[in-house]
Amino acid sequence: MPIRVLIVEDSPIALKILERILNSSPDIEIVGTAHNGQEGLVLIPLVQPDVICTDFFMPEMNGLEFTIQVMVENPRPILVVSASVQEDDAYRIFQLLEAGAVDILPKPQAGLNDNNPLLKQSLINKIKVLAGVKVFKKKPRLRSQPVQPKVRLNYLTNTHKIVAIGASTGGPMALQSLLSELPKDFPLPIICVQHISQGFLQGLIDWLANTCKLPIQIAKEGESPEPGKIYFPLERQHLTINHRGRFIYSYGQPEDSHCPSVTTLFSAIAQTYGRKAIGILLTGMGRDGADGMKAIADAGGMTIAQDEATSVVFGMPKEAIDLGAASQVLPINAIALTVLQMVQPSYPKKRR
């Protein structure tokens, strides 16, 4: 059965190009098109799409309002296909992800072109991934209560020195859930690699900063990670830490098809910090991070993989679990408390 796709796009030219690209795949069937969110909402129960592609800026009902309504009334995996990659607009895209959209595909600034092989393959691949994604009805947002994890007593230690986190598809919401639960006096530096389209990194940081108590910034070459700060690497560069504990960038080949790569970071963390490292692998497609998490585990560090039930895409965590690299497999709302118990064993008692 082909993947049924609904396109919501107000530009007639962009709509035609998206149609040509998707029609080129025998695995995809376009079952409807709409020019704004209101038309899209009417079509969903009629055409029953497996995946929805939507623009952000549209008349009458924009992509954000549309996504909110879809996830409340008729949940479907949503891919945002947008030209909004400038700093001011990128923040709005993450509002859309927070509302329930699953992934982002930026339109090239020169405009859509169905002769662009990279764009064509990227769009088709994302549609195929989203067709297998689990989505749920969105309820009015309440602060989730952390799950009380079962923590192995031998890990209750304050000897850890750094936390490294990797994520891909579904990662922005997972990162927000995890990082927003950490207190402002969290004692370790945190380094994150999130696979994301070029141009969206600063928007991701700004969006996360709204709910995180810890400062978030892009790592600078030659600096040392400081306790209580969250770092992301520059776009299109691998980030590592040398034996002196300083950030080092490199322009190496993509590892596991990604640059920056989670495995590249995790492997460097394993070499520099060994058993004092905590590695966390969140939702994502592919296997980036699995080998790096194994390196941390082999060095004696603590490793956590997000579980299947709360992962948008279980690819990366599953690969790490299959390698035997995950010390614990936890739902996303249990990871922050687990980390806190590892670095501050008295944490739950102190805050009650």
C-alpha positions as MATLAB code, in Angstrom:
seq = 'MPIRVLIVEDSPIALKILERILNSSPDIEIVGTAHNGQEGLVLIPLVQPDVICTDFFMPEMNGLEFTIQVMVENPRPILVVSASVQEDDAYRIFQLLEAGAVDILPKPQAGLNDNNPLLKQSLINKIKVLAGVKVFKKKPRLRSQPVQPKVRLNYLTNTHKIVAIGASTGGPMALQSLLSELPKDFPLPIICVQHISQGFLQGLIDWLANTCKLPIQIAKEGESPEPGKIYFPLERQHLTINHRGRFIYSYGQPEDSHCPSVTTLFSAIAQTYGRKAIGILLTGMGRDGADGMKAIADAGGMTIAQDEATSVVFGMPKEAIDLGAASQVLPINAIALTVLQMVQPSYPKKRR';
ca = [
       0.000    0.000    0.000;
       1.422    3.411   -0.946;
       1.849    6.115    1.696;
      -1.110    8.497    1.555;
       0.008   12.145    1.685;
      -1.952   15.376    2.114;
      -0.151   18.579    1.045;
      -1.143   21.904    2.636;
       0.580   24.710    0.712;
      -0.680   28.143   -0.345;
       1.815   28.721   -3.174;
       0.532   27.184   -6.451;
       4.100   26.892   -7.782;
       5.433   25.214   -4.634;
       2.419   22.912   -4.578;
       3.041   21.746   -8.151;
       6.705   21.085   -7.454;
       5.923   19.107   -4.289;
       3.363   17.103   -6.256;
       5.903   16.288   -8.985;
       8.525   15.220   -6.459;
       6.192   12.977   -4.478;
       4.520   11.537   -7.578;
       7.978   10.378   -8.738;
       7.980    7.776   -5.950;
       5.878    4.636   -6.486;
       5.624    4.305   -2.696;
       3.740    7.589   -2.258;
       0.219    8.634   -3.271;
      -1.007   12.222   -2.977;
      -4.589   11.922   -1.757;
      -5.375   15.613   -1.387;
      -4.097   19.186   -1.576;
      -5.183   22.255    0.377;
      -4.247   25.942    0.190;
      -4.504   26.670    3.914;
      -5.101   24.983    7.239;
      -8.858   25.322    7.154;
      -9.095   23.440    3.872;
      -6.671   20.868    5.225;
      -8.804   20.189    8.313;
     -11.829   19.532    6.112;
      -9.903   17.101    3.916;
      -8.287   14.957    6.624;
     -11.352   12.844    7.548;
     -12.266   12.552    3.874;
      -8.899   11.406    2.465;
      -7.393    9.772    5.607;
      -3.730   10.654    4.957;
      -0.862    8.740    6.516;
       1.354   11.851    6.470;
       0.682   15.580    6.147;
       3.098   18.097    4.577;
       2.375   21.683    5.568;
       3.872   25.101    4.998;
       4.109   27.537    7.915;
       2.912   30.869    6.536;
      -0.540   30.550    4.934;
      -3.636   32.774    4.830;
      -6.730   32.198    7.005;
      -5.116   29.416    9.075;
      -1.336   29.086    9.254;
       0.717   25.960    9.858;
       0.845   26.391   13.629;
      -2.906   26.755   14.079;
      -3.439   23.883   11.652;
      -1.050   21.566   13.511;
      -2.679   22.336   16.865;
      -6.106   21.446   15.480;
      -4.872   18.304   13.730;
      -3.240   16.941   16.877;
      -6.341   17.610   18.961;
      -8.929   16.318   16.489;
      -7.300   13.922   14.021;
      -3.625   13.183   14.820;
      -1.317   12.495   11.881;
       2.472   12.696   11.422;
       3.191   16.205   10.147;
       6.219   17.342    8.137;
       6.831   21.107    8.004;
       8.072   22.116    4.554;
       8.974   25.767    4.928;
      11.256   28.510    3.667;
      11.331   29.952    7.195;
      14.959   29.353    8.029;
      15.921   32.845    9.127;
      16.612   33.335   12.806;
      13.361   35.125   13.615;
      11.226   32.608   11.743;
      13.077   29.463   12.841;
      11.770   29.943   16.369;
       8.215   29.675   15.026;
       9.057   26.343   13.435;
       9.903   24.941   16.871;
       6.578   26.178   18.151;
       5.111   23.995   15.416;
       7.132   21.004   16.592;
       5.960   21.681   20.135;
       2.386   21.637   18.850;
       2.925   18.134   17.481;
       4.699   18.303   14.106;
       7.367   15.614   13.797;
      10.042   16.957   11.445;
      11.245   19.899    9.347;
      12.329   20.202    5.717;
      13.481   23.704    4.745;
      12.665   24.919    1.265;
      15.858   26.058   -0.496;
      16.211   29.836   -0.310;
      16.493   29.865   -4.108;
      13.066   28.216   -4.211;
      11.754   24.707   -4.698;
      13.024   22.841   -7.734;
      12.006   19.308   -8.626;
      15.332   18.891  -10.452;
      17.210   19.154   -7.159;
      18.152   15.511   -6.424;
      19.085   16.167   -2.788;
      15.787   17.900   -2.047;
      13.868   15.176   -3.866;
      15.541   12.339   -1.969;
      15.317   14.130    1.373;
      11.584   14.817    1.003;
      10.765   11.261   -0.088;
      12.899    9.757    2.694;
      11.266   11.925    5.347;
       7.792   10.961    4.130;
       8.715    7.277    4.356;
      10.050    7.708    7.893;
       7.040    9.685    9.078;
       4.680    7.036    7.715;
       5.874    4.764   10.525;
       5.776    7.361   13.297;
       3.449    7.089   16.294;
       1.427   10.217   17.086;
      -1.123   10.807   19.817;
      -3.860   13.290   20.525;
      -2.537   16.412   22.172;
      -4.193   17.325   25.434;
      -4.011   20.761   27.062;
      -0.411   21.041   28.161;
       0.192   20.196   31.801;
       3.573   19.807   33.397;
       4.333   16.108   33.219;
       5.241   14.298   36.400;
       8.587   12.509   36.189;
       8.402    8.746   36.369;
      10.225    7.374   39.423;
      12.937    5.221   37.844;
      14.458    2.090   39.250;
      18.062    3.203   39.647;
      20.865    0.705   40.151;
      22.487    1.549   43.479;
      26.017    1.120   42.157;
      25.450    4.146   39.926;
      24.470    6.460   42.777;
      27.714    8.400   42.763;
      28.843   11.973   42.493;
      31.965   11.143   40.465;
      30.443   11.915   37.050;
      31.954   14.905   35.234;
      29.963   15.393   32.014;
      26.689   14.537   30.236;
      26.507   13.965   26.447;
      23.163   13.690   24.640;
      22.366   12.688   21.055;
      19.035   12.957   19.211;
      17.532   13.057   15.727;
      13.919   12.784   14.504;
      11.621   13.759   17.379;
      14.629   15.052   19.285;
      13.639   18.691   19.875;
      10.631   17.718   21.995;
      12.610   14.988   23.771;
      15.394   17.452   24.549;
      12.892   19.988   25.834;
      11.294   17.373   28.074;
      14.634   16.244   29.505;
      16.491   19.559   29.800;
      13.568   21.513   31.263;
      13.509   19.137   34.249;
      17.079   19.923   35.283;
      17.514   22.479   38.097;
      19.513   25.696   37.725;
      22.195   24.306   40.061;
      22.822   21.185   37.955;
      26.513   20.461   38.602;
      27.754   19.105   35.244;
      28.234   20.464   31.713;
      25.872   19.012   29.082;
      26.804   18.645   25.406;
      24.035   17.912   22.892;
      24.076   16.862   19.255;
      20.710   17.201   17.511;
      20.436   16.282   13.828;
      18.743   19.302   12.320;
      18.510   21.053    8.965;
      20.977   23.852    8.354;
      19.688   27.229    9.490;
      17.590   25.937   12.385;
      20.214   25.586   15.134;
      19.829   29.049   16.670;
      16.042   28.712   16.523;
      16.323   25.419   18.427;
      18.527   27.019   21.083;
      16.223   30.022   21.499;
      13.187   27.762   21.769;
      14.782   25.458   24.334;
      15.961   28.456   26.371;
      12.326   29.387   27.059;
      11.789   26.309   29.240;
      15.315   25.438   30.426;
      16.731   26.772   33.677;
      20.311   26.284   32.450;
      22.017   28.606   29.927;
      22.351   27.185   26.401;
      25.030   28.174   23.910;
      27.093   27.059   20.932;
      30.417   25.526   21.964;
      33.486   27.631   21.164;
      36.749   26.186   19.922;
      39.383   25.941   22.645;
      37.039   26.589   25.576;
      36.368   24.081   28.338;
      32.774   23.008   29.097;
      31.560   24.602   32.316;
      29.274   23.038   34.942;
      25.629   23.991   34.653;
      25.786   24.958   30.954;
      24.302   23.267   27.879;
      26.337   23.255   24.651;
      25.531   22.498   21.014;
      28.107   22.185   18.189;
      28.245   24.494   15.206;
      26.372   23.341   12.122;
      28.248   21.039    9.730;
      31.187   20.489   12.078;
      32.084   17.566   14.311;
      32.588   18.502   17.961;
      35.029   16.641   20.195;
      36.877   17.253   23.463;
      40.630   16.755   23.681;
      42.667   15.275   26.539;
      42.902   18.733   28.122;
      39.122   18.973   28.277;
      38.769   21.633   25.574;
      36.334   21.817   22.660;
      37.780   20.921   19.269;
      35.977   21.233   15.925;
      36.758   19.303   12.759;
      35.444   19.263    9.188;
      35.709   15.508    8.816;
      33.522   13.289    6.666;
      30.016   12.607    7.998;
      29.903    9.656   10.397;
      26.789    7.485   10.153;
      25.700   10.025    7.487;
      25.780   12.970    9.900;
      27.972   15.970   10.654;
      27.962   16.833   13.495;
      27.808   13.203   14.560;
      26.648   11.837   17.900;
      29.126    8.960   17.681;
      32.025   11.346   17.044;
      31.139   13.311   20.192;
      30.414   10.234   22.337;
      33.678    8.553   21.305;
      35.676   11.634   22.297;
      33.785   11.856   25.594;
      34.606    8.187   26.274;
      38.319    8.779   25.623;
      38.545   11.934   27.733;
      36.209   11.145   30.634;
      35.880    7.339   30.675;
      33.796    6.116   33.621;
      33.020    9.702   34.624;
      30.830   10.232   31.542;
      27.051    9.907   31.150;
      25.824    9.232   27.598;
      22.150    9.579   26.643;
      20.705    8.551   23.264;
      17.244    9.826   22.401;
      14.705    9.272   19.619;
      16.011    9.281   16.058;
      16.291    7.544   12.707;
      19.379    5.542   11.786;
      22.201    4.386   14.013;
      24.292    7.487   14.746;
      25.350    7.398   18.388;
      25.125    3.631   18.870;
      28.847    2.962   18.456;
      29.686    6.055   20.463;
      27.441    4.958   23.303;
      29.149    1.564   23.231;
      32.480    3.379   23.621;
      31.190    5.184   26.719;
      29.817    1.934   28.155;
      33.083    0.083   27.466;
      34.985    2.881   29.226;
      32.841    2.349   32.331;
      30.534    5.339   31.878;
      26.781    5.380   32.470;
      24.541    5.081   29.389;
      20.805    5.638   28.961;
      18.636    4.974   25.888;
      15.131    6.352   25.451;
      12.538    3.579   25.345;
      10.440    2.619   22.334;
       7.109    3.718   23.801;
       8.169    7.378   24.109;
      10.447    7.564   21.038;
       9.022    9.131   17.890;
      11.484    6.952   15.941;
      13.172    4.105   17.831;
      16.068    3.662   15.392;
      19.044    5.169   17.226;
      18.158    3.964   20.739;
      17.359    0.471   19.426;
      20.727    0.210   17.664;
      22.503    1.082   20.916;
      20.386   -1.380   22.905;
      21.085   -4.137   20.364;
      24.828   -3.495   20.813;
      24.480   -3.922   24.565;
      25.533   -0.289   24.979;
      22.610    0.909   27.131;
      22.918    0.508   30.903;
      19.311    1.622   31.254;
      16.328    2.000   28.907;
      13.916    4.639   30.183;
      10.878    6.692   29.112;
      11.778   10.279   28.309;
      10.134   11.657   31.466;
      12.289    9.425   33.689;
      15.697   10.330   32.289;
      16.247   13.696   34.003;
      15.460   12.328   37.467;
      17.712    9.321   36.855;
      20.602   11.598   35.917;
      19.967   13.773   38.968;
      20.048   10.730   41.222;
      23.361    9.699   39.684;
      25.101   13.048   40.113;
      23.329   14.093   43.328;
      22.177   10.933   45.164;
      20.200   12.926   47.725;
      18.392   14.967   45.065;
      14.810   13.667   45.560;
      15.006   14.056   49.321;
      16.615   17.493   49.186;
      13.818   18.975   47.059;
      10.851   17.525   48.933;
];
